[in-house]
CSV table of C-alpha atoms and ligand atoms in Angstrom, one decimal:
chain,number,residue,atom,x,y,z
A,1,MET,CA,18.1,0.4,27.8
A,2,ASN,CA,19.3,3.4,26.1
A,3,PRO,CA,17.3,6.5,27.3
A,4,LEU,CA,17.1,7.9,23.8
A,5,ALA,CA,14.9,5.0,22.8
A,6,PRO,CA,11.4,5.5,22.5
A,7,ALA,CA,9.3,3.5,25.2
A,8,TRP,CA,8.0,1.0,22.8
A,9,LEU,CA,11.3,-0.3,21.5
A,10,THR,CA,12.9,-2.9,24.0
A,11,GLU,CA,16.7,-3.8,23.7
A,12,PRO,CA,16.6,-7.3,22.2
A,13,ASP,CA,18.6,-10.0,23.6
A,14,ASP,CA,20.0,-10.7,19.9
A,15,ALA,CA,20.1,-7.9,17.5
A,16,ASN,CA,20.3,-10.5,14.6
A,17,ASP,CA,16.8,-11.9,15.3
A,18,LEU,CA,13.8,-11.4,13.0
A,19,ALA,CA,10.6,-10.4,14.5
A,20,PRO,CA,7.6,-12.6,13.5
A,21,LEU,CA,5.2,-11.0,11.0
A,22,VAL,CA,7.4,-8.2,10.2
A,23,TRP,CA,9.6,-10.0,7.6
A,24,PRO,CA,8.9,-11.9,4.5
A,25,ASP,CA,7.9,-15.3,4.8
A,26,SER,CA,10.8,-16.8,3.3
A,27,ILE,CA,13.5,-14.9,5.3
A,28,LYS,CA,16.2,-16.9,7.0
A,29,ARG,CA,19.5,-16.5,8.2
A,30,THR,CA,21.9,-19.0,6.7
A,31,LYS,CA,24.3,-21.1,8.8
A,32,LYS,CA,27.0,-18.3,8.3
A,33,GLY,CA,24.5,-15.8,9.7
A,34,GLU,CA,23.7,-13.9,6.4
A,35,LEU,CA,20.0,-13.1,5.5
A,36,SER,CA,18.6,-15.0,2.6
A,37,VAL,CA,14.9,-14.2,1.1
A,38,GLY,CA,13.3,-16.4,-1.5
A,39,GLY,CA,16.2,-18.8,-1.3
A,40,MET,CA,18.7,-16.1,-2.5
A,41,LYS,CA,21.6,-14.9,-0.1
A,42,ALA,CA,21.7,-11.0,0.7
A,43,SER,CA,25.4,-11.0,-0.8
A,44,LYS,CA,24.2,-12.6,-4.0
A,45,ILE,CA,21.4,-10.3,-4.6
A,46,VAL,CA,23.8,-7.4,-4.2
A,47,GLU,CA,26.6,-8.7,-6.4
A,48,ALA,CA,23.9,-9.2,-9.1
A,49,PHE,CA,21.9,-6.0,-8.8
A,50,GLY,CA,23.8,-3.7,-6.6
A,51,THR,CA,22.2,-1.4,-3.6
A,52,PRO,CA,19.7,-0.1,-3.0
A,53,ILE,CA,17.4,-2.7,-4.1
A,54,MET,CA,13.9,-3.8,-3.3
A,55,VAL,CA,13.4,-7.4,-3.0
A,56,LEU,CA,9.8,-8.9,-3.2
A,57,ASP,CA,9.2,-12.5,-1.8
A,58,GLU,CA,7.1,-13.6,-4.6
A,59,GLN,CA,5.5,-16.6,-3.1
A,60,HIS,CA,4.6,-14.3,0.1
A,61,VAL,CA,2.8,-11.8,-2.3
A,62,ARG,CA,0.9,-14.7,-4.1
A,63,GLU,CA,-0.1,-16.5,-1.0
A,64,ARG,CA,-1.3,-13.1,0.7
A,65,ALA,CA,-3.3,-12.4,-2.5
A,66,GLU,CA,-5.0,-15.8,-2.4
A,67,ARG,CA,-5.4,-15.9,1.3
A,68,THR,CA,-7.3,-12.6,1.3
A,69,ARG,CA,-9.4,-13.6,-1.5
A,70,ARG,CA,-10.3,-16.8,0.3
A,71,ALA,CA,-10.9,-15.2,3.5
A,72,PHE,CA,-13.5,-12.7,2.3
A,73,GLU,CA,-15.2,-15.2,-0.1
A,74,ALA,CA,-15.5,-17.8,2.9
A,75,ALA,CA,-16.8,-15.1,5.4
A,76,ALA,CA,-19.6,-13.9,2.7
A,77,ALA,CA,-20.4,-17.5,1.9
A,78,ARG,CA,-21.4,-18.1,5.4
A,79,HIS,CA,-24.0,-15.7,4.9
A,80,ASP,CA,-25.0,-16.8,1.3
A,81,GLY,CA,-23.4,-13.8,0.1
A,82,SER,CA,-20.4,-13.2,-2.1
A,83,ALA,CA,-17.3,-11.0,-1.9
A,84,ARG,CA,-14.6,-10.2,-4.3
A,85,VAL,CA,-11.1,-8.6,-3.7
A,86,TYR,CA,-9.4,-5.9,-5.6
A,87,TYR,CA,-5.6,-5.4,-5.1
A,88,ALA,CA,-5.1,-1.6,-4.5
A,89,GLY,CA,-2.3,-1.0,-7.3
A,90,LYS,CA,-1.4,2.2,-5.7
A,91,ALA,CA,0.6,0.1,-3.0
A,92,PHE,CA,2.9,-1.0,-5.9
A,93,LEU,CA,1.9,-2.1,-9.2
A,94,THR,CA,3.9,-3.6,-12.2
A,95,THR,CA,2.6,-5.9,-14.9
A,96,GLU,CA,4.0,-8.7,-13.2
A,97,ILE,CA,2.2,-8.0,-9.9
A,98,ALA,CA,-1.1,-7.5,-11.8
A,99,ARG,CA,-0.6,-10.8,-13.4
A,100,TRP,CA,0.1,-12.5,-9.8
A,101,MET,CA,-3.2,-10.8,-8.7
A,102,ILE,CA,-5.2,-12.2,-11.5
A,103,GLN,CA,-3.8,-15.7,-11.3
A,104,ALA,CA,-4.7,-15.5,-7.4
A,105,GLY,CA,-8.2,-14.7,-8.5
A,106,LEU,CA,-8.3,-11.1,-7.4
A,107,ASN,CA,-9.2,-8.0,-9.4
A,108,VAL,CA,-7.2,-4.7,-9.7
A,109,ASP,CA,-8.0,-1.2,-8.3
A,110,VAL,CA,-6.4,1.5,-10.1
A,111,CYS,CA,-6.2,5.3,-9.4
A,112,SER,CA,-4.5,6.9,-12.4
A,113,ARG,CA,-3.9,6.5,-16.1
A,114,GLY,CA,-0.2,5.1,-15.3
A,115,GLU,CA,-1.8,2.5,-13.0
A,116,LEU,CA,-4.7,1.9,-15.6
A,117,GLU,CA,-2.3,1.3,-18.5
A,118,THR,CA,-0.1,-0.9,-16.3
A,119,ALA,CA,-3.1,-3.2,-15.6
A,120,LEU,CA,-4.3,-3.3,-19.3
A,121,ALA,CA,-0.7,-4.1,-20.4
A,122,ALA,CA,-0.6,-7.0,-18.1
A,123,GLY,CA,-3.6,-8.3,-19.7
A,124,VAL,CA,-6.1,-7.7,-16.7
A,125,PRO,CA,-9.5,-8.1,-18.2
A,126,ALA,CA,-11.0,-4.5,-18.3
A,127,ASP,CA,-13.9,-5.8,-16.5
A,128,ARG,CA,-11.8,-6.7,-13.5
A,129,ILE,CA,-10.4,-3.3,-13.1
A,130,GLY,CA,-11.9,-0.8,-10.8
A,131,PHE,CA,-11.0,3.0,-11.2
A,132,HIS,CA,-10.7,5.6,-8.2
A,133,GLY,CA,-9.7,9.0,-7.9
A,134,ASN,CA,-11.0,12.4,-6.9
A,135,ASN,CA,-10.1,14.2,-9.9
A,136,LYS,CA,-9.9,11.9,-12.8
A,137,SER,CA,-9.3,13.8,-16.1
A,138,VAL,CA,-11.6,13.7,-19.0
A,139,SER,CA,-9.0,11.7,-20.9
A,140,GLU,CA,-8.6,9.0,-18.2
A,141,LEU,CA,-12.2,8.8,-18.0
A,142,GLU,CA,-12.5,8.2,-21.8
A,143,ARG,CA,-9.9,5.7,-21.9
A,144,ALA,CA,-11.5,3.8,-19.0
A,145,ILE,CA,-15.0,3.9,-20.6
A,146,ASP,CA,-13.7,3.0,-23.9
A,147,VAL,CA,-12.0,-0.1,-22.7
A,148,GLY,CA,-15.0,-1.2,-20.8
A,149,LEU,CA,-13.8,-0.8,-17.3
A,150,GLY,CA,-15.8,-3.0,-14.6
A,151,THR,CA,-16.6,0.1,-12.3
A,152,ILE,CA,-15.6,3.6,-11.9
A,153,VAL,CA,-15.8,4.9,-8.4
A,154,VAL,CA,-17.5,8.4,-8.7
A,155,ASP,CA,-16.0,11.1,-6.5
A,156,SER,CA,-17.8,14.3,-7.3
A,157,PRO,CA,-21.2,15.7,-9.0
A,158,ILE,CA,-19.1,17.0,-11.8
A,159,GLU,CA,-17.7,13.8,-12.5
A,160,ILE,CA,-21.1,12.1,-12.8
A,161,GLU,CA,-21.8,14.6,-15.7
A,162,ARG,CA,-18.5,13.8,-17.3
A,163,ILE,CA,-19.0,10.2,-17.3
A,164,SER,CA,-22.5,10.5,-18.7
A,165,ALA,CA,-21.5,12.6,-21.3
A,166,ILE,CA,-18.4,10.3,-22.4
A,167,ALA,CA,-20.4,7.2,-22.2
A,168,GLU,CA,-23.3,8.5,-24.1
A,169,ARG,CA,-20.7,9.8,-26.9
A,170,LEU,CA,-19.2,6.5,-26.9
A,171,GLY,CA,-22.4,4.7,-27.2
A,172,THR,CA,-22.1,2.7,-24.0
A,173,SER,CA,-23.2,2.6,-20.5
A,174,GLN,CA,-20.9,2.7,-17.5
A,175,ARG,CA,-21.2,1.1,-14.2
A,176,VAL,CA,-20.4,3.3,-11.3
A,177,LEU,CA,-20.1,3.2,-7.5
A,178,VAL,CA,-20.6,6.1,-5.5
A,179,ARG,CA,-17.8,7.0,-2.9
A,180,VAL,CA,-19.0,8.3,0.4
A,181,ARG,CA,-17.5,9.6,3.6
A,182,SER,CA,-19.0,7.6,6.3
A,183,GLY,CA,-17.7,10.2,9.0
A,184,VAL,CA,-15.6,7.6,10.8
A,185,HIS,CA,-12.2,8.8,11.5
A,186,ALA,CA,-10.0,6.0,11.3
A,187,ASP,CA,-7.6,5.3,14.1
A,188,THR,CA,-4.5,6.1,12.1
A,189,HIS,CA,-2.3,8.9,10.9
A,190,ASP,CA,-4.3,11.9,9.8
A,191,PHE,CA,-3.1,11.8,6.3
A,192,LEU,CA,-4.2,8.2,6.1
A,193,ALA,CA,-7.6,8.8,7.2
A,194,THR,CA,-10.1,9.2,4.5
A,195,ALA,CA,-13.7,8.9,5.7
A,196,HIS,CA,-14.0,11.9,8.0
A,197,GLU,CA,-15.8,15.0,7.0
A,198,ASP,CA,-13.3,17.6,6.3
A,199,GLN,CA,-11.0,15.9,3.5
A,200,LYS,CA,-11.3,15.9,-0.3
A,201,PHE,CA,-12.8,12.4,-1.1
A,202,GLY,CA,-16.4,11.5,-1.9
A,203,PHE,CA,-19.8,12.6,-1.1
A,204,SER,CA,-21.2,13.0,2.5
A,205,LEU,CA,-24.1,10.4,3.1
A,206,GLU,CA,-26.8,13.1,2.5
A,207,GLU,CA,-25.2,14.4,-0.6
A,208,ALA,CA,-24.6,10.9,-2.0
A,209,GLU,CA,-28.6,10.5,-1.9
A,210,SER,CA,-29.0,13.0,-4.5
A,211,ALA,CA,-26.0,11.9,-6.3
A,212,VAL,CA,-27.4,8.6,-6.8
A,213,ALA,CA,-30.9,10.0,-7.7
A,214,ARG,CA,-29.0,11.9,-10.5
A,215,ILE,CA,-27.3,8.8,-11.7
A,216,ARG,CA,-30.5,7.0,-11.9
A,217,GLU,CA,-31.8,9.6,-14.4
A,218,LEU,CA,-29.0,9.1,-16.7
A,219,PRO,CA,-29.2,6.5,-19.4
A,220,SER,CA,-25.5,6.0,-19.8
A,221,VAL,CA,-24.5,5.7,-16.2
A,222,GLU,CA,-25.5,2.7,-14.1
A,223,PHE,CA,-25.4,2.9,-10.2
A,224,VAL,CA,-24.2,-0.5,-8.8
A,225,GLY,CA,-23.6,0.4,-5.1
A,226,LEU,CA,-21.8,2.6,-2.6
A,227,HIS,CA,-17.9,2.8,-1.8
A,228,CYS,CA,-16.5,3.6,1.5
A,229,HIS,CA,-12.7,3.5,2.4
A,230,ILE,CA,-11.8,4.8,5.9
A,231,GLY,CA,-8.1,4.8,5.8
A,232,SER,CA,-5.1,2.9,5.8
A,233,GLN,CA,-2.7,1.0,8.3
A,234,ILE,CA,-6.0,0.3,10.5
A,235,PHE,CA,-5.8,-2.6,12.9
A,236,GLY,CA,-8.9,-3.4,14.4
A,237,VAL,CA,-12.5,-4.0,12.9
A,238,SER,CA,-14.2,-1.7,15.0
A,239,GLY,CA,-13.9,1.3,12.5
A,240,PHE,CA,-14.8,-0.9,9.6
A,241,ARG,CA,-17.9,-2.0,11.4
A,242,GLU,CA,-19.0,1.5,12.5
A,243,SER,CA,-18.6,2.7,9.0
A,244,ALA,CA,-20.2,-0.3,7.3
A,245,SER,CA,-23.2,0.3,9.4
A,246,ARG,CA,-23.5,3.8,8.5
A,247,VAL,CA,-23.1,3.1,4.8
A,248,LEU,CA,-25.8,0.4,5.2
A,249,GLU,CA,-28.3,3.0,6.4
A,250,LEU,CA,-28.0,4.8,3.4
A,251,HIS,CA,-27.9,1.5,1.2
A,252,GLU,CA,-31.3,0.8,2.6
A,253,ARG,CA,-32.6,4.0,1.8
A,254,LEU,CA,-31.4,3.8,-1.7
A,255,LEU,CA,-33.1,0.5,-2.3
A,256,GLU,CA,-36.5,2.2,-2.5
A,257,GLY,CA,-35.3,3.7,-5.7
A,258,GLY,CA,-33.8,0.7,-7.6
A,259,PRO,CA,-31.5,-2.1,-7.1
A,260,VAL,CA,-28.2,-1.7,-5.2
A,261,PRO,CA,-26.3,-5.0,-6.0
A,262,LEU,CA,-22.8,-4.0,-4.6
A,263,MET,CA,-20.8,-2.4,-1.7
A,264,ASN,CA,-17.3,-1.9,-1.6
A,265,LEU,CA,-15.9,-1.4,1.8
A,266,GLY,CA,-12.3,-0.3,0.7
A,267,GLY,CA,-9.0,-1.7,2.1
A,268,GLY,CA,-6.7,-0.2,4.9
A,269,PHE,CA,-5.8,-3.4,6.8
A,270,GLY,CA,-2.6,-2.7,8.8
A,271,ILE,CA,0.6,-4.6,8.7
A,272,ALA,CA,3.5,-5.0,11.3
A,273,TYR,CA,6.3,-2.6,10.7
A,274,THR,CA,7.8,-3.3,14.0
A,275,ARG,CA,7.8,-6.1,16.6
A,276,VAL,CA,5.0,-4.2,18.7
A,277,ASP,CA,2.7,-3.9,15.8
A,278,THR,CA,-0.2,-6.3,16.2
A,279,PRO,CA,-2.5,-6.6,13.1
A,280,ALA,CA,-5.5,-8.9,13.1
A,281,GLU,CA,-5.3,-11.9,10.9
A,282,ILE,CA,-6.9,-11.2,7.5
A,283,GLU,CA,-9.5,-14.1,8.3
A,284,ASP,CA,-10.5,-12.5,11.6
A,285,LEU,CA,-10.9,-9.1,10.0
A,286,ALA,CA,-12.9,-10.6,7.1
A,287,ASP,CA,-15.1,-12.2,9.5
A,288,GLY,CA,-15.5,-9.3,11.7
A,289,ILE,CA,-16.5,-7.0,8.8
A,290,VAL,CA,-18.6,-9.2,6.9
A,291,ASP,CA,-20.6,-10.6,10.0
A,292,ALA,CA,-21.2,-7.0,10.8
A,293,VAL,CA,-22.5,-6.3,7.5
A,294,ALA,CA,-24.6,-9.5,7.6
A,295,ASN,CA,-26.2,-8.7,11.1
A,296,GLU,CA,-27.0,-5.3,10.0
A,297,CYS,CA,-28.6,-6.3,6.8
A,298,ALA,CA,-30.6,-8.7,8.7
A,299,ALA,CA,-31.8,-6.3,11.3
A,300,ARG,CA,-32.8,-4.1,8.5
A,301,GLY,CA,-34.5,-6.9,6.6
A,302,ILE,CA,-32.7,-6.3,3.4
A,303,GLU,CA,-30.5,-8.7,1.2
A,304,MET,CA,-26.9,-8.5,1.9
A,305,PRO,CA,-25.2,-6.9,-1.4
A,306,ALA,CA,-22.3,-8.6,-3.0
A,307,LEU,CA,-19.2,-7.3,-1.3
A,308,ALA,CA,-15.9,-6.0,-2.5
A,309,PHE,CA,-12.8,-5.0,-0.5
A,310,GLU,CA,-9.8,-3.4,-2.0
A,311,PRO,CA,-6.6,-3.9,0.2
A,312,GLY,CA,-2.9,-2.9,-0.9
A,313,ARG,CA,-0.5,-2.8,1.9
A,314,SER,CA,-1.7,-6.1,3.7
A,315,ILE,CA,-0.9,-8.0,0.4
A,316,ILE,CA,2.3,-6.7,-0.4
A,317,GLY,CA,3.7,-4.9,2.4
A,318,SER,CA,5.7,-7.3,4.4
A,319,ALA,CA,6.7,-9.3,1.5
A,320,GLY,CA,9.1,-6.5,0.6
A,321,ILE,CA,12.6,-5.7,2.1
A,322,THR,CA,15.2,-3.0,0.9
A,323,LEU,CA,18.7,-3.8,0.9
A,324,TYR,CA,21.3,-1.0,1.4
A,325,GLU,CA,25.0,-0.7,1.9
A,326,VAL,CA,26.3,1.1,4.9
A,327,GLY,CA,28.6,4.0,3.9
A,328,THR,CA,29.3,5.5,7.2
A,329,THR,CA,28.6,5.2,11.0
A,330,LYS,CA,28.7,8.0,13.4
A,331,PRO,CA,28.0,8.0,17.2
A,332,VAL,CA,26.2,11.2,18.2
A,333,THR,CA,26.1,12.0,21.8
A,334,VAL,CA,22.8,13.7,23.0
A,335,GLU,CA,22.1,15.3,26.3
A,336,THR,CA,19.6,13.6,28.3
A,337,ASP,CA,17.6,14.6,31.7
A,338,ASP,CA,20.4,12.7,33.6
A,339,GLY,CA,23.7,13.0,31.5
A,340,SER,CA,23.9,11.7,28.3
A,341,ALA,CA,23.5,9.0,25.7
A,342,ASP,CA,24.8,8.0,22.5
A,343,ARG,CA,22.7,7.3,19.3
A,344,LEU,CA,24.6,5.5,16.5
A,345,TYR,CA,23.9,7.3,13.0
A,346,VAL,CA,24.3,4.5,10.3
A,347,ALA,CA,24.0,6.2,6.7
A,348,VAL,CA,23.2,3.9,3.9
A,349,ASP,CA,23.2,4.7,0.0
A,350,GLY,CA,19.3,5.4,-0.3
A,351,GLY,CA,16.7,7.2,1.9
A,352,MET,CA,13.8,9.4,1.4
A,353,SER,CA,13.9,9.0,-2.4
A,354,ASP,CA,13.2,5.3,-2.1
A,355,ASN,CA,11.1,5.4,0.9
A,356,VAL,CA,9.6,8.4,1.8
A,357,ARG,CA,7.2,7.0,4.6
A,358,PRO,CA,9.3,7.9,7.5
A,359,ALA,CA,9.8,11.4,6.6
A,360,LEU,CA,6.1,11.9,5.4
A,361,TYR,CA,4.3,10.1,8.2
A,362,GLY,CA,6.8,9.5,10.9
A,363,ALA,CA,6.6,5.9,10.1
A,364,GLN,CA,8.6,3.4,12.0
A,365,TYR,CA,10.4,0.3,10.4
A,366,SER,CA,12.7,-2.5,11.5
A,367,ALA,CA,16.0,-3.2,10.3
A,368,ARG,CA,18.9,-5.9,10.5
A,369,ILE,CA,22.5,-6.3,9.2
A,370,ALA,CA,21.8,-8.6,6.3
A,371,SER,CA,25.3,-9.6,5.4
A,372,ARG,CA,26.4,-11.2,8.7
A,373,ALA,CA,25.2,-11.9,12.1
A,374,SER,CA,27.2,-10.4,15.1
A,375,ASP,CA,27.6,-10.9,18.7
A,376,ALA,CA,28.5,-7.3,19.4
A,377,ALA,CA,26.2,-5.7,22.1
A,378,PRO,CA,23.2,-3.8,20.5
A,379,ALA,CA,23.5,-0.1,20.1
A,380,LEU,CA,20.5,2.3,19.6
A,381,ALA,CA,20.6,3.2,16.0
A,382,ARG,CA,19.1,5.5,13.5
A,383,VAL,CA,19.6,4.4,9.9
A,384,VAL,CA,19.6,7.4,7.7
A,385,GLY,CA,19.9,8.1,4.0
A,386,MET,CA,22.2,10.2,1.9
A,387,HIS,CA,19.8,12.9,1.0
A,388,CYS,CA,20.4,16.6,2.1
A,389,GLU,CA,17.8,16.9,4.9
A,390,SER,CA,18.2,15.8,8.5
A,391,GLY,CA,14.5,14.4,8.1
A,392,ASP,CA,16.0,11.9,5.6
A,393,ILE,CA,15.5,8.8,7.8
A,394,VAL,CA,15.2,5.1,6.9
A,395,VAL,CA,14.5,3.6,10.3
A,396,ASP,CA,14.2,6.1,13.1
A,397,ASN,CA,14.8,3.7,16.1
A,398,GLU,CA,16.4,0.2,16.1
A,399,TYR,CA,18.8,-1.6,18.0
A,400,LEU,CA,21.5,-3.1,15.6
A,401,PRO,CA,24.9,-4.7,16.6
A,402,GLY,CA,27.2,-2.0,17.8
A,403,ASP,CA,30.0,-3.3,15.6
A,404,ILE,CA,28.2,-2.3,12.4
A,405,VAL,CA,30.6,-1.0,9.9
A,406,PRO,CA,30.9,0.6,6.4
A,407,GLY,CA,30.3,-2.3,3.9
A,408,ASP,CA,27.7,-4.2,5.8
A,409,LEU,CA,24.5,-4.6,4.1
A,410,VAL,CA,21.5,-3.4,6.2
A,411,ALA,CA,17.9,-5.1,5.3
A,412,VAL,CA,14.9,-2.9,6.2
A,413,ALA,CA,11.6,-4.8,6.5
A,414,SER,CA,8.2,-4.3,5.3
A,415,THR,CA,9.1,-2.0,2.2
A,416,GLY,CA,6.9,-3.9,-0.1
A,417,ALA,CA,3.9,-1.3,0.2
A,418,TYR,CA,4.2,2.6,-0.7
A,419,SER,CA,7.8,2.8,-1.0
A,420,ALA,CA,8.9,1.9,-4.6
A,421,ALA,CA,5.3,3.2,-5.3
A,422,MET,CA,6.2,6.7,-3.8
A,423,ALA,CA,9.7,6.9,-4.8
A,424,SER,CA,11.3,10.1,-6.4
A,425,ASN,CA,14.2,11.5,-7.8
A,426,TYR,CA,15.2,14.1,-5.0
A,427,ASN,CA,18.5,15.1,-5.1
A,428,HIS,CA,18.7,13.5,-8.6
A,429,VAL,CA,19.0,10.2,-7.2
A,430,PRO,CA,17.9,7.3,-9.7
A,431,ARG,CA,15.2,5.2,-8.5
A,432,PRO,CA,16.4,1.6,-7.5
A,433,ALA,CA,15.3,-1.6,-9.2
A,434,VAL,CA,12.7,-3.9,-7.7
A,435,ILE,CA,13.3,-7.7,-8.0
A,436,ALA,CA,11.1,-10.8,-7.4
A,437,VAL,CA,12.8,-13.7,-5.6
A,438,ARG,CA,11.4,-17.1,-5.4
A,439,ASP,CA,13.0,-20.7,-5.1
A,440,GLY,CA,16.6,-19.3,-5.3
A,441,GLU,CA,16.0,-17.3,-8.4
A,442,ALA,CA,15.7,-13.5,-8.9
A,443,ARG,CA,14.5,-11.5,-11.7
A,444,VAL,CA,14.1,-7.7,-12.3
A,445,ILE,CA,10.3,-6.8,-12.3
A,446,LEU,CA,11.1,-3.0,-12.5
A,447,ARG,CA,14.5,-1.8,-13.5
A,448,GLY,CA,16.4,0.8,-11.8
A,449,GLU,CA,17.0,4.1,-13.1
A,450,THR,CA,20.4,5.1,-14.5
A,451,ILE,CA,22.0,8.6,-14.3
A,452,ASN,CA,21.4,8.6,-18.1
A,453,ASP,CA,17.6,8.2,-17.4
A,454,LEU,CA,17.8,11.3,-15.3
A,455,LEU,CA,19.9,13.3,-17.7
A,456,ALA,CA,18.0,12.3,-20.6
A,457,ARG,CA,15.0,14.4,-19.3
A,458,ASP,CA,17.2,17.4,-19.4
A,459,THR,CA,16.7,19.3,-22.6
A,460,GLY,CA,20.0,21.3,-22.0
A,461,ILE,CA,21.7,18.0,-22.5
A,462,THR,CA,19.3,16.2,-25.3
A,463,GLU,CA,18.9,19.4,-27.3
A,464,GLY,CA,22.2,21.2,-26.7
A,465,LEU,CA,23.4,23.7,-24.1
A,466,ASP,CA,23.5,26.5,-26.5
A,467,ARG,CA,20.0,26.3,-27.8
B,501,LLP,N1,-8.8,1.9,-1.5
B,501,LLP,C1,-8.8,3.2,-1.5
B,501,LLP,C2,-10.0,4.1,-2.1
B,501,LLP,C3,-7.8,3.9,-1.2
B,501,LLP,O1,-7.4,5.2,-1.1
B,501,LLP,C4,-6.6,3.1,-0.7
B,501,LLP,C5,-5.5,3.6,-0.2
B,501,LLP,C6,-6.7,1.6,-0.7
B,501,LLP,C7,-7.9,1.2,-1.2
B,501,LLP,C8,-5.7,0.7,-0.2
B,501,LLP,O2,-5.2,1.0,1.2
B,501,LLP,P1,-4.4,0.1,1.9
B,501,LLP,O3,-5.1,-1.4,1.8
B,501,LLP,O4,-3.1,-0.1,1.1
B,501,LLP,O5,-4.1,0.6,3.1
B,501,LLP,N2,0.9,6.3,1.2
B,501,LLP,C9,0.3,6.1,2.5
B,501,LLP,C10,-1.0,5.2,2.3
B,501,LLP,C11,-1.9,5.9,1.4
B,501,LLP,C12,-3.3,5.1,0.9
B,501,LLP,C13,-4.0,5.7,0.1
B,501,LLP,N3,-5.2,4.9,-0.2
B,501,LLP,C14,1.2,5.2,3.3
B,501,LLP,O6,2.4,4.9,2.8
B,501,LLP,O7,1.0,4.7,4.4
C-alpha cells in the first residue's frame, strides 16, 4: 500500500482489471490486452477520431433507459398505478440520444432553450417534454408554451404570472407542476443537494400551497401536481422515501381544492465511479420509492397519483468512457509521517475542460491503460490534465501499471454523464467529439471542435485586427 493512497483505495492484484459496475457493459480486454468497447478496439477508435475522445456504449444507454422505464412501470403497476420516466437531458443530450430515449419509451426533461431545441430537433413530441429551471426566460417560456410542451415545472411566484400571461396571449392553457423543497438534505455533495431549505430551487412546502391556489385561479394555467428533486448521485432509498412522504402530506391537502393527478419525484440515482461505490439496482430503487408512496397514500386514504421520475446520470453515466493519450509521466516524492512516498503523475491531453467534475466536486474516477495490458507492479497514480491549474485532475487516485509511458492510451470510466455536458473551452482548448459505438461500428454524435471553431468567435480575426 502506498501511504499516499486514500483509505478506500486498495492496491489491486491486477492493475488491468475492470471493476464491475464502473465500466460500460460491452467493455473487454482483447487477447492482446487492449480495451475494446462496443466491439471497437481503443486503438482503432483513436486512429479514426484522435484523443481525447468520449465514447458511449450505445446498447448500454438504450438498455439502461428501457430497464429504468420498466422498473418504475412495474413498481407502479403492482399498486394499480402508473409511472413514466423522463430522461434528464442535462446529464448529456444530443438529438441522437433524445431519439434513443423516445425509442426506449421515455420522455425527455430539458432545462434550457438549447436542450429544448435539441429535443425538438430530434423529433421528440412536445407533449413528451418537461421543462425545468429556476429562471427560465420569457422567450424560453414563450417557445415552450407555443410548441405545446407537456409540462413546465414552475419554480417561483413570478414565473406563475409569466406563464399565465404568455399562455393567455397565445390562447392556450399550460400544464404545470410546482417544484417544492421537501426539506430533505440528500446525502451527497452540497452542490448536488437540491431540496434543503437554503438554496434557489422551488417553493417551501408552505409557500407551495398558496402558489397552487394562485394557479387554480388562472384560466390559462393548469395545475397537475407537485415536483421534488432531492439531489444527485444518491445511493439509498431513504432520502427519496422521506421526501415523498413530506410531499404527499401537501399533496393530500391540495386534493381538497381540486384534482392533483401527478407527482414527479425527480432523479438523482447514483452510479459507481469507483469499485467502492455501491449503487442500488434500479429495480430496488423503483420498488422502494414506489412502495413508500403507495403505502403512504393508503395510510392517508388517497389515490396514488401517476408518478414521474427523471434520472439522467443513472441512464448514461456508466455507458461513457473517455480515451486520452499520455503525454508525460513524472514521479513526485511526497513527505509522509514516517518518511516519504512517490505518486506517479500521469499527464494526458485533456482535463478539466472535458471533465470538470473532479475539480468542481472532488469527484473520484477510475482509470486503466487502454492500449495494452501490463504485468508491471501497480503504482499509485494521479491522472492530470494539460490545463494551467494544479486542480486540473482527471483521476485523483488510481493504481495503474507502473510502466505506463507517453503514448499509452488511458481510459477513464463513467464519464457519460455531466462530462461532455459541462465541458468548456478553458485555456482555449477545443471540446472533444463524442462517438457512439455499437457492434464494431463507431459514429460521431457530437463533432469535436477545431481551433478554427474557437478562432471564429474572435471578432479581431473574423472582422479584421485593425477594425
Ligand atoms: N431533475 C432535476 C430537477 C435535476 O435538477 C436533476 C439534476 C435531475 C433531474 C437529474 O439528476 P441525475 O439523475 O442525473 O442525478 N453536475 C452535477 C449534477 C447536477 C445535477 C443537476 N440536476 C454532477 O456532475 O454531479
